[in-house]
XYZ file of C-alpha atoms in Angstrom:
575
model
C 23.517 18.076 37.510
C 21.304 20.450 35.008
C 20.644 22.623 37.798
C 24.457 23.075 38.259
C 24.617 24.326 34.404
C 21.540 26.091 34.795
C 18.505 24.454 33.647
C 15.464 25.471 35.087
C 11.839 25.375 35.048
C 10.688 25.819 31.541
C 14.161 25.453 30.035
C 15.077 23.407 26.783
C 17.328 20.984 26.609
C 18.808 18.996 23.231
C 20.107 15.637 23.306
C 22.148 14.100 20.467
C 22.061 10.770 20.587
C 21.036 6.689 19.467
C 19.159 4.917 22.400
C 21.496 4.719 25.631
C 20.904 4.637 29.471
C 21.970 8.219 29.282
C 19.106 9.208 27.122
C 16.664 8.273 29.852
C 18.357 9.639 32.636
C 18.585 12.446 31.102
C 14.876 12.861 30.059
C 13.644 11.896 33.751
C 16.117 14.510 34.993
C 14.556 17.012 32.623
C 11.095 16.204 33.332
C 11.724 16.223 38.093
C 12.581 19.947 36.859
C 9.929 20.725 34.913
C 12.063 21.100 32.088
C 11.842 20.103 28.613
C 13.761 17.609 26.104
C 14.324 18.521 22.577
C 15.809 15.036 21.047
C 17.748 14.650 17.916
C 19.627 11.693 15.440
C 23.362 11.015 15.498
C 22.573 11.205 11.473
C 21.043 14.001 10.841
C 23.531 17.134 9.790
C 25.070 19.298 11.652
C 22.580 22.032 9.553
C 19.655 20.508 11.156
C 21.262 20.127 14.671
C 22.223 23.848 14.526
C 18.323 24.673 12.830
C 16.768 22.872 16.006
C 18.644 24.365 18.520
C 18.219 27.870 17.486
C 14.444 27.116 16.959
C 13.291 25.708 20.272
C 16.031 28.026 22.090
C 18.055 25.109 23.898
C 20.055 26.285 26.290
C 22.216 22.898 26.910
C 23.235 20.182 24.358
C 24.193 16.666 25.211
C 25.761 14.578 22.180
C 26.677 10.834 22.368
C 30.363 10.702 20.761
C 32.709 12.124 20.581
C 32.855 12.993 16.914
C 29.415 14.140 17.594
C 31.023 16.575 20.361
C 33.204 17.641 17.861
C 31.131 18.479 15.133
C 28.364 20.180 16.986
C 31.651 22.085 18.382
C 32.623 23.104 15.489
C 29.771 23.428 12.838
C 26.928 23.770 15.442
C 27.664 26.206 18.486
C 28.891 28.887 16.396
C 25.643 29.355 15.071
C 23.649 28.610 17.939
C 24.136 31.501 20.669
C 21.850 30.341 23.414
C 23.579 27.112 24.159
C 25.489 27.562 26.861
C 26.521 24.425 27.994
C 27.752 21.372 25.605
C 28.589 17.587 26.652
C 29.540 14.735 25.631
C 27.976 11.476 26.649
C 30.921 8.973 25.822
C 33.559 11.791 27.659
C 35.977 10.483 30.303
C 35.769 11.360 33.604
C 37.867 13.778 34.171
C 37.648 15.618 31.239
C 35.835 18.950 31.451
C 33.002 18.519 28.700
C 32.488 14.862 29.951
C 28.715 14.179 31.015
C 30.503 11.475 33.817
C 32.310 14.456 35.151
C 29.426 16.812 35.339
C 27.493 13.641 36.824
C 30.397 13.068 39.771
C 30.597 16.954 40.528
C 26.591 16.880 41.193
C 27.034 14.082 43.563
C 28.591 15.749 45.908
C 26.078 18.353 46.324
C 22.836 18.515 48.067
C 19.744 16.747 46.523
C 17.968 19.418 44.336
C 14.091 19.767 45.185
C 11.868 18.435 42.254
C 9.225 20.852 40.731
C 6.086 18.750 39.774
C 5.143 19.341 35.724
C 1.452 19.820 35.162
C -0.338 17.630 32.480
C -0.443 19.911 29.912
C 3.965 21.565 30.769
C 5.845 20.639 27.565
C 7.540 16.547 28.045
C 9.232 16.862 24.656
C 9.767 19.203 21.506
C 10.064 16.616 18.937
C 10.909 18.093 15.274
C 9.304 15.887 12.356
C 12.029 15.478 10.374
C 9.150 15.590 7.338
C 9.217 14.225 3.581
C 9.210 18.480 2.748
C 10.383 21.656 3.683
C 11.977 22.736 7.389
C 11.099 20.283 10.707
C 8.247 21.387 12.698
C 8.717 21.488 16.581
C 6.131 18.904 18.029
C 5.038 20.006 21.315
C 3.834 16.831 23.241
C 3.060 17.507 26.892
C 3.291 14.714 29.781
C -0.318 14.597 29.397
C -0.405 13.217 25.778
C 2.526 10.303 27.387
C 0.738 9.839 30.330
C -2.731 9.412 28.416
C -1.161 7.141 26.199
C 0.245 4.466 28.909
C -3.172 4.915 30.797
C -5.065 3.810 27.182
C -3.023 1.246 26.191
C -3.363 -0.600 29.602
C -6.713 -0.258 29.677
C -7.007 -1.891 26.455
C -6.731 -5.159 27.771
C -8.265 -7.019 30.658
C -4.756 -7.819 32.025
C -1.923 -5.367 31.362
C 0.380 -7.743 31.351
C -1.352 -9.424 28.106
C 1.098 -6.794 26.466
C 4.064 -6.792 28.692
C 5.289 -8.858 31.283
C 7.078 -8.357 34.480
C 9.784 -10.511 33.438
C 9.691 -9.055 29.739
C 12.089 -7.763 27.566
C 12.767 -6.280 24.903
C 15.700 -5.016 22.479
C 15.722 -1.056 22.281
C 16.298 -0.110 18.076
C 13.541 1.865 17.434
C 15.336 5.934 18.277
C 13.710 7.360 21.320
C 13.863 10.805 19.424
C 11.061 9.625 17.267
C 7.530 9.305 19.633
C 6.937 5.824 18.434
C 10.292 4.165 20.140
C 9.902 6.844 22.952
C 6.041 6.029 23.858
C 5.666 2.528 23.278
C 8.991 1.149 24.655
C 10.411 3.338 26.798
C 7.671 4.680 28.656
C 4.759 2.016 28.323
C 7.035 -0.880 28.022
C 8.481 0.323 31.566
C 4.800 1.153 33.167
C 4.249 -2.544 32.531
C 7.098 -3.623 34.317
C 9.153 -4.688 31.262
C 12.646 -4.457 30.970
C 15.456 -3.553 27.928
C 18.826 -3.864 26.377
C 19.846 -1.378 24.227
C 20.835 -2.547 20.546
C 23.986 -1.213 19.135
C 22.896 0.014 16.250
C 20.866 -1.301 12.903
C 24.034 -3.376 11.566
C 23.879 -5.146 15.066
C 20.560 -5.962 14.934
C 20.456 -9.280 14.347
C 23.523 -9.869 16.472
C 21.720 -8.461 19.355
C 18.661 -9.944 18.885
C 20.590 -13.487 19.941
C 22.290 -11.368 22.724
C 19.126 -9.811 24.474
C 16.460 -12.638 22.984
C 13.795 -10.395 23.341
C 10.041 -11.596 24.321
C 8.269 -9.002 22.997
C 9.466 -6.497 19.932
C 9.034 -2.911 18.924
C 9.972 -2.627 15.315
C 9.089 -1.352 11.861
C 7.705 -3.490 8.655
C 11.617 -3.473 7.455
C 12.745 -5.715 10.228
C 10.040 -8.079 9.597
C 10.390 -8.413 5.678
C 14.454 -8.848 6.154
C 13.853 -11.826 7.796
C 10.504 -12.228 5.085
C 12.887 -12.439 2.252
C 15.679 -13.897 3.703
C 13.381 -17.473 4.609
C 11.954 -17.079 1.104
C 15.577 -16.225 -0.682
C 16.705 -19.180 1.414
C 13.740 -21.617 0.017
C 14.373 -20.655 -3.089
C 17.726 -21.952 -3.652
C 17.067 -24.603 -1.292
C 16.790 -28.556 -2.756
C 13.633 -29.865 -3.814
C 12.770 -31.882 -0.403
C 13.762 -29.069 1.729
C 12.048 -26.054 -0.248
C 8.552 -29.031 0.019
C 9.528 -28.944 3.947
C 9.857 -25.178 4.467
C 6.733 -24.789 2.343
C 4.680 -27.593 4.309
C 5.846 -26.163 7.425
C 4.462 -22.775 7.059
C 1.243 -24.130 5.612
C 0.978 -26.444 8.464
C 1.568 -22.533 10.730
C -1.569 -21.060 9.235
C -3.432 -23.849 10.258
C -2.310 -23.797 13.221
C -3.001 -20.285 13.550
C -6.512 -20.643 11.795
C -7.909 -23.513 14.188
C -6.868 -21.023 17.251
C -8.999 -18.621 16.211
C -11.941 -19.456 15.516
C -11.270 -22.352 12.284
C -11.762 -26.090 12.500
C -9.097 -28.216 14.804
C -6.086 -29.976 13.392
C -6.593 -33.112 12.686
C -4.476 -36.009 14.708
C -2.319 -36.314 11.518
C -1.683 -32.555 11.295
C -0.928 -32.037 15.045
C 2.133 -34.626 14.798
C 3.446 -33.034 11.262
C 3.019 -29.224 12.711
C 4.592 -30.678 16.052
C 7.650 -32.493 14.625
C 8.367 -29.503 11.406
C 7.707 -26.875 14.163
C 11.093 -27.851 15.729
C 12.526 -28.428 12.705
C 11.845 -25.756 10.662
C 9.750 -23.016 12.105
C 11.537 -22.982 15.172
C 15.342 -21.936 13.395
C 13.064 -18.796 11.804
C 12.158 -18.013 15.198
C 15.793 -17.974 16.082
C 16.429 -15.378 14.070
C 14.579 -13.162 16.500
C 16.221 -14.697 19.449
C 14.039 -17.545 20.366
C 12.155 -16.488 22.977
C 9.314 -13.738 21.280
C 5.964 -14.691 22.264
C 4.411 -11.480 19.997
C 5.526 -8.711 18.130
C 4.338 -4.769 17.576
C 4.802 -2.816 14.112
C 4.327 1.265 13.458
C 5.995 3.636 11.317
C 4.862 2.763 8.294
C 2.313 -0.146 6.590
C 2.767 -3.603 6.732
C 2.020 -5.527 4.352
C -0.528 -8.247 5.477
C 1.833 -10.958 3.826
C 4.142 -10.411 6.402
C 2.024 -10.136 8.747
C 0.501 -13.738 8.111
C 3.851 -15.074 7.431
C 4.648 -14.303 11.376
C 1.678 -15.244 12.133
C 2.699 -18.725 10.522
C 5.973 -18.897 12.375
C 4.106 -18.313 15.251
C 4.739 -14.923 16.196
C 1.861 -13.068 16.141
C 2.516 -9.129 15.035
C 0.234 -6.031 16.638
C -0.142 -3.144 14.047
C -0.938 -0.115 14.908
C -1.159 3.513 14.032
C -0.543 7.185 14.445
C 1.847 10.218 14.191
C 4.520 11.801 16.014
C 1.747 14.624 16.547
C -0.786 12.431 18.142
C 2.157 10.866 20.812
C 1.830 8.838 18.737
C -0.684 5.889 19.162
C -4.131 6.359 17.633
C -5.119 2.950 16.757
C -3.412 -0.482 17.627
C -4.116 -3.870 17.401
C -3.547 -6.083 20.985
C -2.991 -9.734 21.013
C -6.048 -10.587 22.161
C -8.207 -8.054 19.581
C -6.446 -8.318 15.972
C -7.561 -7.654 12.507
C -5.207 -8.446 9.597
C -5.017 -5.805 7.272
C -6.367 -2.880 9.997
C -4.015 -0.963 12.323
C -6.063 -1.332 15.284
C -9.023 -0.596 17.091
C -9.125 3.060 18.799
C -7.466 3.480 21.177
C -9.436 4.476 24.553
C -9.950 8.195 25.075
C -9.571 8.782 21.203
C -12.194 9.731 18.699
C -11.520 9.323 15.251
C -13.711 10.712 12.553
C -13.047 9.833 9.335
C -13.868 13.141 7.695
C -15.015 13.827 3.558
C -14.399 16.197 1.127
C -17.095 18.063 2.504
C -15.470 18.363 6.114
C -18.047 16.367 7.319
C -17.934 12.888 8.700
C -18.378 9.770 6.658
C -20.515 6.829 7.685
C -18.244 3.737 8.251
C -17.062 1.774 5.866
C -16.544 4.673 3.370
C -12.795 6.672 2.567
C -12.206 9.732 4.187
C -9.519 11.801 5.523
C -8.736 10.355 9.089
C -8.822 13.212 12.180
C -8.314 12.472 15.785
C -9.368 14.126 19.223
C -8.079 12.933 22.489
C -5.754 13.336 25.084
C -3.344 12.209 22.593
C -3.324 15.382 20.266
C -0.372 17.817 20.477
C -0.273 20.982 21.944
C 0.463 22.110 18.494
C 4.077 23.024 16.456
C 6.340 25.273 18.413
C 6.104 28.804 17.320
C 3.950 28.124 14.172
C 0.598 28.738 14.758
C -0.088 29.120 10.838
C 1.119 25.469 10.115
C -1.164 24.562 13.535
C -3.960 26.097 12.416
C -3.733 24.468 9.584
C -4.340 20.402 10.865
C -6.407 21.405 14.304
C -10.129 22.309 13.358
C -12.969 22.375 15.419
C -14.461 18.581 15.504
C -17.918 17.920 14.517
C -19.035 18.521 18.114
C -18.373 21.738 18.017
C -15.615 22.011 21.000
C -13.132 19.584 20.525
C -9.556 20.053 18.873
C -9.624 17.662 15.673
C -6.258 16.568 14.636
C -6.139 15.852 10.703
C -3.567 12.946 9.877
C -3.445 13.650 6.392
C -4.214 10.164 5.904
C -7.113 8.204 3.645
C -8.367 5.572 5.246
C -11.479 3.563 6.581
C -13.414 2.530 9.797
C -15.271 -0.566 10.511
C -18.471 -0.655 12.790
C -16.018 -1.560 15.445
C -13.961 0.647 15.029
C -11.026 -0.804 13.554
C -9.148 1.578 11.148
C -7.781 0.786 7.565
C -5.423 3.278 5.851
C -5.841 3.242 2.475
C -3.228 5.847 1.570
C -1.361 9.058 1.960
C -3.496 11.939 1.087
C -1.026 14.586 -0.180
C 0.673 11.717 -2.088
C -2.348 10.698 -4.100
C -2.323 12.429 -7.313
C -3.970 12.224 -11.013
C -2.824 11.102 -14.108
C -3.483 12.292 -17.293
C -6.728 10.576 -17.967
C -8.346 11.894 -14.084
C -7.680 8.715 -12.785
C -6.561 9.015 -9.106
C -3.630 7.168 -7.905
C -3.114 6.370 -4.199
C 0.614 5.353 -4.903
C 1.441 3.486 -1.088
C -0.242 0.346 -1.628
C 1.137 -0.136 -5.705
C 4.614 0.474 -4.071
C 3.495 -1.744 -1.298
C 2.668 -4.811 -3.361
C 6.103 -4.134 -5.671
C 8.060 -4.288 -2.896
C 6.690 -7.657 -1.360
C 9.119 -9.129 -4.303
C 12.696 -10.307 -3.108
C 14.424 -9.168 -6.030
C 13.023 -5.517 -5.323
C 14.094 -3.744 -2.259
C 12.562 -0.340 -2.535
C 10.092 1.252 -5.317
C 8.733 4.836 -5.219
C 5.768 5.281 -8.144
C 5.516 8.265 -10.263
C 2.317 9.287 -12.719
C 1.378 12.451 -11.570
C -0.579 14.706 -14.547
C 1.330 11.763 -17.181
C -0.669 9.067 -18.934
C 0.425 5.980 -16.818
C 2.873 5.107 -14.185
C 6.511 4.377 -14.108
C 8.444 3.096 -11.124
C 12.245 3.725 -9.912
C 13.064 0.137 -8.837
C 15.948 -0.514 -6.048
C 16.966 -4.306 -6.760
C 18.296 -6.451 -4.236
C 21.354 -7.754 -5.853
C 22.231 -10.742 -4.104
C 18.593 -12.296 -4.585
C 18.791 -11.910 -8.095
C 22.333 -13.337 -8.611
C 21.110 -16.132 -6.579
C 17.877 -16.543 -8.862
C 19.791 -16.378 -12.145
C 23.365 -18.101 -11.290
C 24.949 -14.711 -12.357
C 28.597 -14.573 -11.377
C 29.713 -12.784 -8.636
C 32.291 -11.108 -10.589
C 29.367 -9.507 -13.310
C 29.337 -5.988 -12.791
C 25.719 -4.383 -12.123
C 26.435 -1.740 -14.696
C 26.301 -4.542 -16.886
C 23.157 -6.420 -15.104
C 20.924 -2.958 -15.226
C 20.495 -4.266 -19.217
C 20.685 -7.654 -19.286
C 17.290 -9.120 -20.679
C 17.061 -12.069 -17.745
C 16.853 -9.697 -15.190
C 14.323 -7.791 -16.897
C 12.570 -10.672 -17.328
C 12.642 -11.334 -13.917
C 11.672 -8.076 -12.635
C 8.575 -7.597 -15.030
C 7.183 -10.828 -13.769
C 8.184 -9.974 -10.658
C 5.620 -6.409 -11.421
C 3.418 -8.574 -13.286
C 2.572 -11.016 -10.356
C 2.677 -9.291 -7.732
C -0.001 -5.922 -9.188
C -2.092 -9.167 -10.374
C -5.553 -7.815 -8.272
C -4.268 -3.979 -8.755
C -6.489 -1.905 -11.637
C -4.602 -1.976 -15.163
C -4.524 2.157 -15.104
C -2.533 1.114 -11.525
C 0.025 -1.448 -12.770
C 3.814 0.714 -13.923
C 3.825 0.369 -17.519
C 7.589 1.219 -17.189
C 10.476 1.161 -15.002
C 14.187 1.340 -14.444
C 17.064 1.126 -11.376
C 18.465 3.161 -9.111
C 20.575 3.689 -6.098
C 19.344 2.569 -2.811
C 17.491 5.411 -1.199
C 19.302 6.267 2.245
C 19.375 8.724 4.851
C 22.832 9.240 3.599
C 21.656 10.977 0.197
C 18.803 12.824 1.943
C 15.961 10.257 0.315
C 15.141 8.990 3.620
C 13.755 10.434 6.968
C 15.306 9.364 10.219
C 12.354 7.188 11.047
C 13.032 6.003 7.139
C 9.961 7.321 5.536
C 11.210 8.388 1.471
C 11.045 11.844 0.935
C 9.431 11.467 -2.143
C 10.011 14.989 -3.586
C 14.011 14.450 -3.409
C 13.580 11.412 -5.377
C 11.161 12.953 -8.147
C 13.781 15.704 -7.804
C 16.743 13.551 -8.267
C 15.684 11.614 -10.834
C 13.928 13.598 -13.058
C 15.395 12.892 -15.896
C 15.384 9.119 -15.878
C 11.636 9.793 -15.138
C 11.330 11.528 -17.991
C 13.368 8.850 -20.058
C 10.663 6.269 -18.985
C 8.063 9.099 -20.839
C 9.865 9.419 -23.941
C 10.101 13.067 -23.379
C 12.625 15.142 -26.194
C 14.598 16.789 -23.703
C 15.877 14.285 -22.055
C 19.449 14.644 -20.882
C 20.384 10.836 -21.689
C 23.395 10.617 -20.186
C 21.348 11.031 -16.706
C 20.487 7.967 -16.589
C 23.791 6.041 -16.948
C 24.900 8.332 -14.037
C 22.351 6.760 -12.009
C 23.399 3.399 -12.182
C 27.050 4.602 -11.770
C 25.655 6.642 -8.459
C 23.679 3.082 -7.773
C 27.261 1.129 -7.711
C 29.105 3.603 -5.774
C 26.514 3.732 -2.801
């Protein structure tokens, strides 16, 4: 069928589209022609479709819906003269820009020879949809996939200590991002595992009891949903059932601690665990379907709380790391080999150095700048060789391409990675104190009431925090009526109560200079108002941007347009 429209060796083509059968076929297809696939999000705009296209010179476009169709019709191909050839996925057969009718016409015709890629032919151009400035093509070649199934098999004695034969899983995580792609589609499937496709992220849960998964791909978000919701739930629960829930999940982390490595239950223990395991642990297990015997998490931290929670409901989580750059797996943890609190061992075939202000390497144990070689390591960013140039040196051995992450972090004589923080995001505040602002937000966040934080301090004499609060906890903490407006809540002196010794507990073992000295509401941050990346990484400039004034408020500075910040929390009740 893309020979028909004219794909050939070498060519580009873009894809539009949420996970869907389609999505795969489409990407094999691609691939048995030596052609490459240039994937993009049903959400992003029609500005960025148009952008992508014209920079990786696609010269076909697939899109999933029809109002996608119609919108890349109309706001996209206009603007984007080398695509030739547009589709739509959900078309009708029948219909002349229907993918089913292009797929029934090819059919019919003679089997088209495949041309063989070579490791390092371009698999994907994958754009970063970045936290600033324009996307960056990411050129990932079927060498950095195929390296990156070979590794992560070989990180095990047994493959199938990962995935199963009779495995499955539920697809959420896009395929457009190298995380989803890599891990699920492509290793997940090289292990024999198999997938239904989720509907989208209202229908998680709903498809999680659907599919009933065995083994999960997800992010920290998924996870700490389900965190809250048990604790939200204990919370408001009576006495003797919040003593239950509580006993149960101690009784977990026993159970978890005497498997590895601590001292064995004791006769009494094993009965409680065994008969509050079926009645309490088992219903949070439910929520993920019943069936998962382990979990993975990328994309951003997790916070070891959640981890150890799972670990207490007995379902144990592998973190790892990496970036869409490095295809993406540098580091993971396997469910035989974990370390709470790291992101993994190194993966095979990888060589991470964690590098110093110097640009030399740092003996382990101390923070550095992580870098990468490997098999793993783009080919670089399409048609940029300046912004290339700029994260692939020379590694310390003098041939190797080093990949830097842009990442603080640390490694252990085994080589187990911690990331410590984000190092364009660190900055100073007035004093020269350096501020590493992930893990502050990090700890904040682990609070029910608070749903999202982004910290701000840069070149001021302490830090403030913009605070999204999850409504519904704290209506169910204070007995609020449903009815109270939050315009009216934003002031009212029991939810700042609440919320400060929310802050208060929860930066307990952070420095004082580290601990918000301030903070106010606002609106959710969404991919909707541009604060969030597709893979939902905050784009932290847009909200300093947006919100300048309220952070400015929080300062006491003069010229302070006041009014600013009541239009926040109007902005917070309309999203």
């Amino acid at each position: 069928m893309l020979k028909d429209i004219g794909v050939q060796e070498y060519s580009k083509i873009g894809i539009i589209s949420n996970n869907r059968w389609e999505w795969a076929t489409l990407a094999a297809a691609a691939y048995s022609l030596n052609a490459s696939l240039v994937p993009m999000y049903e959400a992003q705009l029609p500005a960025d479709w148009a952008y992508i296209l014209n920079d990786s010179e696609c010269m076909a476009v697939f899109c999933a819906t029809q109002d996608v169709y119609d919108r890349t019709k109309r706001e996209v191909l206009p603007h984007t003269p080398l695509v030739k050839e547009a589709f739509c996925l959900d078309g009708k057969l029948g219909e002349p820009h229907a993918f089913a009718t292009a797929m029934d016409a090819a059919a019919q015709k003679e089997r088209t020879d495949i041309i063989a890629p070579l490791q390092e032919d371009l698999a994907n151009l994958v754009y970063t949809s970045g936290t600033t400035g324009k996307p960056k093509g990411v050129e990932l070649t079927h060498s950095n996939f195929s390296s990156q199934v070979h590794a992560v098999r070989h990180m095990v004695d047994d493959p199938h200590d990962f995935v199963r034969q009779n495995d499955r899983s539920l697809a959420f995580l896009p395929w457009a991002h190298s995380y989803g792609q890599t891990c699920e589609l492509w290793c997940a499937i090289a292990h024999g595992g198999a997938m239904g496709i989720c509907r989208g992220v209202p229908h998680i849960l709903e498809d999680l009891q659907l599919v009933k998964p065995t083994v999960l791909f997800a992010v920290p978000t998924l996870y700490k949903r389900v965190y809250d919701g048990v604790n939200n739930l204990m919370e408001s629960s009576s006495p003797l059932r919040k003593k239950l829930m509580k006993k149960s999940l101690a009784l977990g982390r026993r159970r978890y601690e005497s498997e590895n490595g601590g001292d064995p239950l004791s006769f009494f223990e094993k009965h409680a665990f065994n008969t509050l395991d079926g009645i309490v642990l088992q219903k949070i297990r439910d929520r993920f379907g019943g069936n998962l015997r382990h979990a993975f998490v990328a994309g951003a931290a997790c916070p070891k709380e959640i981890i150890e929670f799972m670990d207490n409901v007995g379902i144990p989580i592998c973190e790892g790391y990496g970036l869409t750059e490095t295809s993406p797996i540098i580091a993971l943890n396997t469910p035989m080999n974990r370390k709470p609190g790291c992101v993994g061992k190194v993966l095979g075939g990888v060589n991470v150095y964690i590098m110093g202000e110097d640009g030399k390497p740092v003996p382990n144990g101390e923070e550095g700048e992580i870098c990468c070689t490997g098999p793993n390591v783009m080919k670089g960013y399409y048609k940029n060789v300046d912004a290339t140039n700029e994260v692939i040196t020379v590694a310390p051995d003098g041939n190797s391409r080093l990949f830097h992450t842009g990442d603080l972090g640390r490694m252990d004589d085994d080589s187990f990675i911690k990331v410590t923080g984000r190092l364009k995001e660190q900055y100073k505040l007035e004093n020269g104190k350096y501020i590493c602002p992930t893990p502050i937000e990090e700890a904040i966040s682990m609070s029910r009431f608070i749903s999202q934080v982004v910290l701000c301090g840069a070149n001021r004499p302490h830090n403030v925090a913009l605070l999204v609060p999850d409504w519904v906890a704290i209506r169910s903490e204070l007995n609020i009526d449903d009815n109270a407006l939050e315009d009216e809540l934003v002031n009212n002196s029991h939810v700042k109560r609440l919320i400060n010794g929310e802050i208060e507990s929860h930066t307990a073992r952070l420095k004082k200079f580290e601990v918000p000295q301030d903070w106010t509401f606002v609106a959710p941050f969404t991919a909707a108002n541009n604060m969030l990346t597709p893979k939902m990484s905050i784009r932290r400039h847009m909200v300093m941007r947006t919100y300048e004034d309220l952070i400015s408020r929080m300062y006491g500075d003069d010229d302070v347009i006041t009014e600013a910040a009541d239009g926040a929390h109007r902005d917070e009740k309309a999203a």
